[in-house]
Coordinates of C-alpha atoms in Angstrom, one line a residue:
X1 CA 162.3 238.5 56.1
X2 CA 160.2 235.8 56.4
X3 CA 160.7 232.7 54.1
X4 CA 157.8 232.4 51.3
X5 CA 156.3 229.2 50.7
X6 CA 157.3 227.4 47.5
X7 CA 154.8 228.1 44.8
X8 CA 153.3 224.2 44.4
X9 CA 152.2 224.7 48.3
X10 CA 150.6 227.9 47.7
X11 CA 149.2 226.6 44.5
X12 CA 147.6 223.7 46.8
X13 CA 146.3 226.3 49.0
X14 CA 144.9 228.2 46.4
X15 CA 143.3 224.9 45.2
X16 CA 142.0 223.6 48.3
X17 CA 140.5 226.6 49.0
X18 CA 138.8 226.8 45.8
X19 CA 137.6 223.8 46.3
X20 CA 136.1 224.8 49.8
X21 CA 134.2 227.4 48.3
X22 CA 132.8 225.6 45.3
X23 CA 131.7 222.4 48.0
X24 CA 130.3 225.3 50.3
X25 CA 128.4 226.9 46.7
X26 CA 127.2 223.5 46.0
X27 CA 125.6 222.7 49.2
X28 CA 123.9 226.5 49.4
X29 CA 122.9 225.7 45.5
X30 CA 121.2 222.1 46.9
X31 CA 119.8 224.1 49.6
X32 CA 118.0 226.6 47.6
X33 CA 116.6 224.0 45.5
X34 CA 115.0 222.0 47.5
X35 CA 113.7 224.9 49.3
X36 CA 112.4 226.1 46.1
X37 CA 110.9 222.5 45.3
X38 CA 109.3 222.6 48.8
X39 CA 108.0 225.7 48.2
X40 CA 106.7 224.8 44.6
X41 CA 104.6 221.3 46.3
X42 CA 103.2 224.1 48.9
X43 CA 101.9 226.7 46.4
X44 CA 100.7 223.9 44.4
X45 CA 98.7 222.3 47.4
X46 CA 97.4 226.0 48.2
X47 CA 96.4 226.0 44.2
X48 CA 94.3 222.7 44.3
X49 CA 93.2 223.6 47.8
X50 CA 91.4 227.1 46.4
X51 CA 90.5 225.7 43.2
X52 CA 88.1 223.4 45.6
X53 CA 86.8 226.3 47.2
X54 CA 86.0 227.9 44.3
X55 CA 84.3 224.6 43.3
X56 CA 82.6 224.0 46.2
X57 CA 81.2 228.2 46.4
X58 CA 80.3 228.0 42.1
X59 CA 78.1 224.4 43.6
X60 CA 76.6 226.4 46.2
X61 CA 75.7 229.8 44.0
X62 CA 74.4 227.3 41.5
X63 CA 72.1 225.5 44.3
X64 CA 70.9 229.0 45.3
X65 CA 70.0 230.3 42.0
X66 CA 67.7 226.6 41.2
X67 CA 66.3 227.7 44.2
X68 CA 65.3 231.0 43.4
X69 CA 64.0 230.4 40.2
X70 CA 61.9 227.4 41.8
X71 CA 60.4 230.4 44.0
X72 CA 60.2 233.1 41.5
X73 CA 58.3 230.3 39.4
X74 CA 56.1 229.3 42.6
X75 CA 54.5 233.0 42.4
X76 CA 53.6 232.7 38.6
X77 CA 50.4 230.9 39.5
X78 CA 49.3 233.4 41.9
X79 CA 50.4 236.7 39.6
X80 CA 48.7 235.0 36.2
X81 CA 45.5 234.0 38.2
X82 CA 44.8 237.9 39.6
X83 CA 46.0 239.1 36.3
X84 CA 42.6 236.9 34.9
X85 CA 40.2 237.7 37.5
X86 CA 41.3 241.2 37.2
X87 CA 40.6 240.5 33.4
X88 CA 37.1 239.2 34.0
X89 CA 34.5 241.3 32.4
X90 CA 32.0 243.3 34.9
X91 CA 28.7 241.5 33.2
X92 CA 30.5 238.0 33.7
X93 CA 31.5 238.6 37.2
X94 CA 27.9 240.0 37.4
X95 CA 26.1 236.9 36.8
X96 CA 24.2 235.3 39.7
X97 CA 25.3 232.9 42.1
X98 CA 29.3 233.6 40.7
X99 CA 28.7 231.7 38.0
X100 CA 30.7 233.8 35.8
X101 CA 33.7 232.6 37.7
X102 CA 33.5 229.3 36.7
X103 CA 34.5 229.5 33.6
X104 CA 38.0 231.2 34.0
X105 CA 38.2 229.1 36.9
X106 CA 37.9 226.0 35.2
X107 CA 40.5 227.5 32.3
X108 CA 42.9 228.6 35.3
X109 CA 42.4 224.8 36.7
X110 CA 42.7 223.3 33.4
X111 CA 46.1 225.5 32.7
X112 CA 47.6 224.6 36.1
X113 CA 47.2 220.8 35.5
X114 CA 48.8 221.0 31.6
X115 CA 51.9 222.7 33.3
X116 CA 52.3 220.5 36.4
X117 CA 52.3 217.6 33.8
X118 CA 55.1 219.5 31.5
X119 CA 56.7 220.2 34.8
X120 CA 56.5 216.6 36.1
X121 CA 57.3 215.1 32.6
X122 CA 60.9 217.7 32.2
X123 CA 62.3 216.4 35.5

């Protein structure tokens, strides 16, 4: 039968190896952190990178609806102006020489300069 080792030897065994394990643990624990650190400054980057996007689309969306109400309020003119001459009474469209345009022309005229000077004035 083979001799056994004295106990303080395979107590020092027992201890190195320990020891060997918990060095090994340690690194793989380092490891995963700064993996997981790394991986935190990457979705954090991705965050502030979207977040831009998202800034930069809500600009543009904005842009295009000042836009479309700048059009939508370009036609006003033109829809309130046949909405008046459709308005205009047969015997005042009647009169001779058009004359009976005149007037709501003038009030269309007059109506159009007020509001370009509001318009002007709330820029």
């Amino acid at each position: 039968m083979p001799s056994a080792k004295p106990l303080a030897e395979q107590l020092e065994m027992v201890h190195a190896y320990v020891r060997s394990v918990e060095s090994r643990f340690n690194a793989h624990v380092k490891a995963t952190t700064e993996e997981n650190s790394a991986r935190d400054r990457r979705v954090s980057d991705l965050v502030a990178a979207q977040e831009a996007r998202f800034d930069k689309l809500n600009e543009r969306l904005a842009e295009q609806e000042r836009q479309s109400a700048r059009v939508d309020a370009g036609g006003i003119p033109i829809i309130t102006a046949g909405v008046v001459l459709s308005g205009i009474p047969e015997w005042l469209a009647a009169l001779p020489w058009h004359s009976g345009w005149l007037l709501p022309a003038a009030a269309l005229l007059a109506t159009g300069v007020v509001l370009g000077s509001l318009r002007r004035k709330s820029r």
